Tab-separated table of C-alpha atoms and ligand atoms in Angstrom:
chain	number	residue	atom	x	y	z
O	218	MET	CA	0.000	0.000	0.000
O	219	ALA	CA	1.384	3.416	-0.904
O	220	ASP	CA	1.503	6.285	1.557
O	221	PHE	CA	-1.129	8.187	-0.341
O	222	ASP	CA	-3.620	5.387	0.299
O	223	HIS	CA	-3.682	6.479	3.935
O	224	ARG	CA	-6.323	9.094	4.654
O	225	VAL	CA	-5.148	12.305	6.248
O	226	GLU	CA	-7.406	12.380	9.310
O	227	LEU	CA	-5.333	14.886	11.266
O	228	ARG	CA	-5.132	18.594	10.685
O	229	ALA	CA	-1.714	20.205	10.754
O	230	PRO	CA	-1.825	22.754	13.593
O	231	ASP	CA	-0.807	26.357	13.072
O	232	ILE	CA	2.527	26.601	14.863
O	233	SER	CA	3.216	30.221	13.926
O	234	PRO	CA	2.290	31.420	17.474
O	235	TYR	CA	5.289	29.439	18.736
O	236	ARG	CA	7.845	30.834	16.297
O	237	LEU	CA	9.313	33.431	18.609
O	238	GLY	CA	9.606	31.175	21.660
O	239	ASN	CA	11.852	32.379	24.482
O	240	THR	CA	15.095	30.477	23.990
O	241	GLY	CA	16.676	32.425	21.153
O	242	VAL	CA	15.978	29.387	18.967
O	243	PRO	CA	12.946	29.839	16.736
O	244	TYR	CA	10.078	27.464	17.513
O	245	ALA	CA	11.546	26.438	20.876
O	246	THR	CA	10.101	27.466	24.239
O	247	THR	CA	11.374	26.666	27.722
O	248	LEU	CA	8.912	26.567	30.610
O	249	ASP	CA	11.022	26.957	33.747
O	250	SER	CA	9.477	26.076	37.110
O	251	GLY	CA	12.257	27.923	38.911
O	252	ARG	CA	12.769	24.813	41.035
O	253	ALA	CA	15.373	22.093	40.851
O	254	GLY	CA	14.551	19.118	38.686
O	255	PRO	CA	15.213	17.572	35.319
O	256	HIS	CA	15.339	19.440	32.040
O	257	LEU	CA	12.948	17.615	29.726
O	258	LEU	CA	13.087	18.333	26.001
O	259	ILE	CA	10.162	17.220	23.869
O	260	THR	CA	10.742	17.417	20.130
O	261	ALA	CA	8.174	17.229	17.357
O	262	LEU	CA	8.476	17.395	13.564
O	263	VAL	CA	11.998	16.017	13.228
O	264	HIS	CA	10.192	14.638	10.175
O	265	GLY	CA	8.034	17.386	8.698
O	266	ASN	CA	5.022	15.258	7.751
O	267	GLU	CA	4.592	13.567	11.140
O	268	LEU	CA	1.760	15.644	12.532
O	269	CYS	CA	1.077	13.987	15.881
O	270	GLY	CA	4.058	15.524	17.656
O	271	ALA	CA	3.082	19.032	16.594
O	272	ILE	CA	-0.434	18.339	17.856
O	273	ALA	CA	0.939	17.149	21.204
O	274	LEU	CA	3.090	20.255	21.687
O	275	ASP	CA	0.173	22.472	20.642
O	276	PHE	CA	-1.919	20.629	23.250
O	277	LEU	CA	0.644	21.296	26.005
O	278	PHE	CA	0.817	24.977	25.098
O	279	ARG	CA	-2.968	25.301	25.028
O	280	ALA	CA	-3.244	23.497	28.386
O	281	ASP	CA	-1.088	26.342	29.700
O	282	LEU	CA	1.116	23.762	31.330
O	283	GLN	CA	3.540	25.066	33.931
O	284	PRO	CA	5.978	22.463	35.261
O	285	VAL	CA	6.102	22.210	39.057
O	286	ARG	CA	9.793	21.321	39.042
O	287	GLY	CA	12.639	21.374	36.546
O	288	LYS	CA	12.405	22.795	33.045
O	289	LEU	CA	10.383	21.757	30.053
O	290	THR	CA	11.505	22.711	26.557
O	291	LEU	CA	9.105	22.205	23.672
O	292	ALA	CA	10.694	22.357	20.224
O	293	PHE	CA	9.335	22.011	16.703
O	294	ALA	CA	12.337	20.677	14.791
O	295	ASN	CA	12.061	20.581	10.985
O	296	VAL	CA	9.811	23.595	10.587
O	297	ALA	CA	10.968	24.192	7.000
O	298	ALA	CA	9.701	20.764	5.935
O	299	TYR	CA	6.510	21.177	7.951
O	300	ALA	CA	5.807	24.474	6.192
O	301	GLN	CA	5.598	22.446	2.975
O	302	PHE	CA	3.079	19.947	4.351
O	303	ASP	CA	0.211	19.499	1.907
O	304	PRO	CA	-2.602	17.065	2.795
O	305	GLN	CA	-2.977	16.352	-0.936
O	306	ARG	CA	0.679	15.234	-1.123
O	307	PRO	CA	1.454	14.311	2.465
O	308	THR	CA	4.504	12.150	1.782
O	309	THR	CA	6.605	14.882	0.222
O	310	SER	CA	7.343	16.947	3.328
O	311	ARG	CA	9.346	14.443	5.387
O	312	PHE	CA	12.372	16.700	4.849
O	313	VAL	CA	13.637	19.429	2.547
O	314	ASP	CA	17.190	18.271	1.730
O	315	GLU	CA	17.828	15.218	3.894
O	316	ASP	CA	16.564	13.187	6.823
O	317	MET	CA	17.016	15.274	9.981
O	318	ASN	CA	17.132	12.149	12.104
O	319	ARG	CA	20.396	10.881	10.587
O	320	LEU	CA	22.578	13.903	11.363
O	321	TRP	CA	23.203	13.672	15.085
O	322	ASN	CA	26.909	13.213	15.567
O	323	ALA	CA	29.463	15.833	16.466
O	324	ASP	CA	31.575	15.414	13.297
O	325	LEU	CA	28.642	16.161	11.044
O	326	LEU	CA	27.328	18.985	13.197
O	327	ASP	CA	30.796	20.538	13.501
O	328	GLY	CA	31.561	19.981	9.813
O	329	ASP	CA	31.102	22.342	6.910
O	330	ARG	CA	28.476	20.479	4.914
O	331	HIS	CA	25.280	22.472	4.404
O	332	SER	CA	21.640	21.504	4.136
O	333	VAL	CA	18.391	22.905	5.472
O	334	GLU	CA	18.264	20.113	8.036
O	335	LEU	CA	21.905	20.409	9.124
O	336	GLU	CA	21.504	24.155	9.660
O	337	ARG	CA	18.434	23.591	11.794
O	338	ALA	CA	20.106	20.755	13.729
O	339	ARG	CA	23.033	23.070	14.498
O	340	VAL	CA	20.638	25.695	15.831
O	341	LEU	CA	18.792	23.144	17.968
O	342	ARG	CA	21.963	21.479	19.245
O	343	PRO	CA	22.508	23.650	22.374
O	344	LEU	CA	18.975	22.844	23.546
O	345	VAL	CA	19.579	19.145	22.983
O	346	GLU	CA	22.830	19.346	24.930
O	347	GLN	CA	21.107	21.028	27.884
O	348	ALA	CA	18.429	18.351	28.159
O	349	ASP	CA	18.576	15.595	30.756
O	350	VAL	CA	15.704	13.687	29.185
O	351	LEU	CA	14.484	13.740	25.583
O	352	LEU	CA	11.201	12.546	24.143
O	353	ASP	CA	11.302	12.681	20.348
O	354	ILE	CA	7.850	12.205	18.814
O	355	HIS	CA	7.452	10.428	15.475
O	356	SER	CA	4.954	8.424	13.452
O	357	MET	CA	5.120	5.626	10.874
O	358	GLN	CA	4.443	5.013	7.176
O	359	ASP	CA	2.010	2.183	7.802
O	360	ARG	CA	-0.620	1.520	10.387
O	361	CYS	CA	1.099	-0.189	13.277
O	362	THR	CA	0.625	-0.389	16.995
O	363	PRO	CA	2.655	2.388	18.688
O	364	LEU	CA	6.293	1.624	19.452
O	365	MET	CA	8.626	3.156	22.020
O	366	LEU	CA	12.193	3.039	20.699
O	367	CYS	CA	14.316	3.046	23.828
O	368	GLY	CA	17.797	2.650	22.313
O	369	ALA	CA	20.365	0.027	23.152
O	370	LEU	CA	21.068	0.883	26.796
O	371	ASP	CA	19.441	-0.167	30.054
O	372	LYS	CA	18.613	3.411	31.053
O	373	GLY	CA	16.306	3.869	28.048
O	374	ARG	CA	14.724	0.508	28.653
O	375	ARG	CA	14.099	1.403	32.283
O	376	LEU	CA	12.433	4.706	31.464
O	377	ALA	CA	10.245	3.067	28.820
O	378	ARG	CA	9.163	0.484	31.412
O	379	GLU	CA	8.446	3.180	33.997
O	380	LEU	CA	6.152	4.975	31.584
O	381	GLY	CA	4.083	1.802	31.212
O	382	PHE	CA	3.080	2.947	27.745
O	383	PRO	CA	2.772	2.073	24.941
O	384	ALA	CA	2.497	-1.716	24.927
O	385	HIS	CA	5.508	-2.317	22.669
O	386	ILE	CA	9.061	-1.261	23.461
O	387	VAL	CA	11.772	-1.709	20.838
O	388	ALA	CA	15.415	-1.804	21.964
O	389	ASP	CA	17.586	-0.866	18.995
O	390	SER	CA	20.699	1.035	18.063
O	391	GLY	CA	19.557	2.951	15.000
O	392	HIS	CA	20.516	3.118	11.343
O	393	ASP	CA	23.644	2.786	9.213
O	394	ALA	CA	22.561	5.939	7.355
O	395	GLY	CA	23.380	8.166	10.321
O	396	GLN	CA	22.809	8.769	13.992
O	397	ARG	CA	19.396	9.652	15.356
O	398	LEU	CA	18.675	12.508	17.726
O	399	ARG	CA	17.772	9.969	20.403
O	400	ASP	CA	21.290	8.478	20.147
O	401	TYR	CA	23.179	11.783	20.234
O	402	ALA	CA	26.102	12.160	22.674
O	403	GLY	CA	25.122	11.467	26.289
O	404	PHE	CA	21.842	9.808	25.364
O	405	ALA	CA	23.783	6.823	23.998
O	406	ASP	CA	26.602	6.953	26.568
O	407	PRO	CA	26.172	4.483	29.420
O	408	ARG	CA	28.245	6.749	31.711
O	409	SER	CA	25.890	9.687	31.188
O	410	ARG	CA	22.686	10.176	33.159
O	411	LYS	CA	20.953	11.597	30.095
O	412	THR	CA	18.170	9.453	28.693
O	413	ALA	CA	16.167	9.612	25.487
O	414	LEU	CA	13.115	7.945	24.064
O	415	LEU	CA	11.695	8.023	20.553
O	416	ILE	CA	8.033	7.213	20.211
O	417	GLU	CA	6.425	6.058	16.966
O	418	CYS	CA	2.803	6.952	17.639
O	419	GLY	CA	1.022	5.187	14.749
O	420	GLN	CA	0.446	5.950	11.081
O	421	HIS	CA	1.465	9.494	10.168
O	422	TRP	CA	-2.012	10.854	9.650
O	423	GLU	CA	-4.328	8.607	11.625
O	424	ARG	CA	-6.335	10.257	14.366
O	425	ALA	CA	-5.212	7.818	17.060
O	426	SER	CA	-1.563	8.837	16.642
O	427	ALA	CA	-2.312	12.270	18.132
O	428	ARG	CA	-3.832	10.714	21.253
O	429	VAL	CA	-0.773	8.483	21.647
O	430	ALA	CA	1.568	11.445	21.242
O	431	ILE	CA	-0.292	13.459	23.868
O	432	GLU	CA	-0.438	10.555	26.298
O	433	SER	CA	3.290	9.904	25.940
O	434	THR	CA	4.071	13.511	26.881
O	435	VAL	CA	1.700	13.498	29.855
O	436	ARG	CA	3.073	10.182	31.119
O	437	LEU	CA	6.645	11.361	30.910
O	438	LEU	CA	5.854	14.642	32.679
O	439	HIS	CA	4.077	12.620	35.344
O	440	GLN	CA	6.920	10.112	35.659
O	441	LEU	CA	9.428	12.943	36.116
O	442	GLN	CA	7.103	14.548	38.694
O	443	MET	CA	6.982	17.728	36.650
O	444	VAL	CA	3.185	18.059	36.783
O	445	GLY	CA	0.689	17.847	39.605
O	446	PRO	CA	-1.123	14.517	40.041
O	447	GLN	CA	-4.407	15.868	38.715
O	448	PHE	CA	-2.942	16.939	35.383
O	449	ALA	CA	-1.937	13.356	34.662
O	450	ALA	CA	-4.900	11.651	36.337
O	451	ASP	CA	-7.334	13.460	34.055
O	452	ARG	CA	-5.527	12.428	30.916
O	453	LEU	CA	-4.119	8.917	31.234
O	454	SER	CA	-5.463	5.579	30.138
O	455	PRO	CA	-4.858	2.613	32.489
O	456	ASP	CA	-1.387	1.064	32.521
O	457	ARG	CA	-1.017	-1.917	30.283
O	458	SER	CA	1.415	-4.771	30.113
O	459	GLN	CA	4.425	-4.126	27.927
O	460	MET	CA	6.453	-6.298	25.611
O	461	LEU	CA	10.058	-5.633	24.724
O	462	ILE	CA	11.461	-6.431	21.297
O	463	GLU	CA	15.234	-6.730	21.115
O	464	VAL	CA	16.499	-5.635	17.691
O	465	THR	CA	19.361	-7.802	16.449
O	466	ASP	CA	19.822	-6.470	12.906
O	467	ALA	CA	19.035	-3.413	10.854
O	468	VAL	CA	18.883	-4.464	7.195
O	469	THR	CA	20.367	-1.721	5.027
O	470	VAL	CA	19.605	-1.387	1.312
O	471	ASN	CA	22.816	-1.933	-0.678
O	472	SER	CA	21.580	-1.820	-4.267
O	473	ASP	CA	18.870	-0.413	-6.500
O	474	ARG	CA	17.334	-3.876	-6.694
O	475	PHE	CA	16.236	-4.415	-3.096
O	476	ARG	CA	12.907	-6.268	-3.046
O	477	PHE	CA	10.885	-7.785	-0.235
O	478	THR	CA	9.566	-11.214	-1.163
O	479	ARG	CA	6.078	-9.962	-0.317
O	480	THR	CA	4.384	-7.126	1.499
O	481	TYR	CA	5.192	-7.400	5.185
O	482	ARG	CA	3.438	-5.709	8.053
O	483	SER	CA	5.295	-4.160	10.957
O	484	LEU	CA	5.502	-6.516	13.966
O	485	GLU	CA	4.830	-9.480	11.703
O	486	VAL	CA	6.430	-12.605	13.207
O	487	ILE	CA	8.203	-14.988	10.815
O	488	PRO	CA	8.015	-18.422	12.439
O	489	ARG	CA	10.965	-20.237	10.842
O	490	ALA	CA	14.656	-19.381	10.814
O	491	GLY	CA	16.030	-19.229	7.280
O	492	THR	CA	12.938	-17.709	5.680
O	493	LEU	CA	13.828	-15.542	2.689
O	494	ILE	CA	12.274	-12.120	3.281
O	495	ALA	CA	14.103	-9.968	0.728
O	496	THR	CA	16.714	-9.932	-2.001
O	497	ASP	CA	19.163	-7.128	-2.664
O	498	ALA	CA	20.812	-7.652	-6.060
O	499	GLY	CA	22.538	-11.019	-5.433
O	500	ARG	CA	22.196	-10.894	-1.645
O	501	GLU	CA	19.546	-12.961	0.101
O	502	ILE	CA	18.142	-11.661	3.357
O	503	ARG	CA	16.897	-14.494	5.520
O	504	THR	CA	15.693	-14.624	9.082
O	505	GLN	CA	18.365	-15.935	11.447
O	506	TYR	CA	16.150	-17.424	14.146
O	507	ASP	CA	12.623	-18.663	14.727
O	508	ASN	CA	9.899	-16.139	15.540
O	509	CYS	CA	11.767	-13.222	14.034
O	510	VAL	CA	9.836	-9.955	14.345
O	511	LEU	CA	9.929	-7.476	11.440
O	512	ILE	CA	9.933	-3.881	12.602
O	513	MET	CA	8.739	-1.105	10.302
O	514	PRO	CA	9.500	-2.575	6.857
O	515	SER	CA	10.049	0.504	4.716
O	516	ARG	CA	8.841	1.453	1.285
O	517	ARG	CA	11.611	4.044	0.907
O	518	LEU	CA	14.063	1.458	-0.387
O	519	ALA	CA	16.874	3.800	-1.339
O	520	ARG	CA	20.467	2.666	-1.147
O	521	GLY	CA	21.962	3.283	2.291
O	522	GLN	CA	18.567	3.432	4.026
O	523	THR	CA	17.214	0.921	6.515
O	524	ALA	CA	14.783	-1.485	4.833
O	525	VAL	CA	13.622	-3.248	7.986
O	526	ARG	CA	14.807	-4.088	11.469
O	527	LEU	CA	14.759	-7.664	12.751
O	528	GLY	CA	14.326	-8.639	16.339
O	529	HIS	CA	12.778	-11.018	18.816
O	530	TYR	CA	10.561	-10.698	21.831
O	531	HIS	CA	12.685	-10.376	24.922
O	532	THR	CA	10.280	-12.596	26.824
O	533	PRO	CA	7.236	-14.491	25.620
O	534	PRO	CA	4.459	-11.892	25.370
O	535	ALA	CA	2.363	-13.609	28.037
O	536	MET	CA	5.216	-13.299	30.520
O	537	ALA	CA	6.342	-9.829	29.565
O	538	ASP	CA	5.107	-8.296	32.803
O	539	ALA	CA	7.173	-10.571	34.947
O	540	ALA	CA	10.541	-9.735	33.446
O	541	ASP	CA	12.522	-6.787	32.259
C	4	LIG	ZN1	9.844	10.114	11.984
């Protein structure tokens, strides 16, 4: 199914009221409680056509949220791509020049290469470096149950468990094409106390993705004790059991002839080891173990990009509550 087969149920919010902000960085606002506590950064629109994060930040602004401890920074990331969002052609505004979520390493940010996304990443970088905790809000090409991407380290896993939402956690280390914001510097350093989560809230334009995005922000604010109990109590669904998927491989496209053997759904489980799932010129991509889970098979099969991630459930789903 092509992207354009998905209905655009969400409306892109007007973010122009947030352009000025108060941080010196356009489209970034810090709400400072004046009390000690963590600095939480919530980012939306790292991909310009992923509306749910913008809706969640707009919700927090409209709720007139004031943290009761620490600092909360709300940032709209790829505003240039978002400005090009067109519900008639919703796939075209993911980025302007390049994927903003593959640029997050110091060499690239310190380097002299130029693109719309690199310039914006350089402007956002000081805010990212100040943050103790990051929640980066995304959505997916296809309809799929929401996924919390907690990174490869225990600290991300722990925070995802503490949130108790959504039901699926994916432990992974990213893409060959470049480092994600959630893996930048201290977030991916086991010696650092900084922690980051990336949530994939659902299909880019489905209504439910906005609810998931909002709930993820409220839960994290609640978990960090940055909001009063009533703010969260009024807005949360009951906790649910969670399952953790351990990613073992990210399959990267090496040729112009990458083909999946059929259309796969995200979180589809392939029962038998050795099953051929894709070919890439002469290369065969087969599952390496039984009950291999396919995570977000992509339709952007360009050379150098991730085609799919492969993983396995950390514990049998029925026992997921009993183990970490
Ligand atoms: Zn995204």
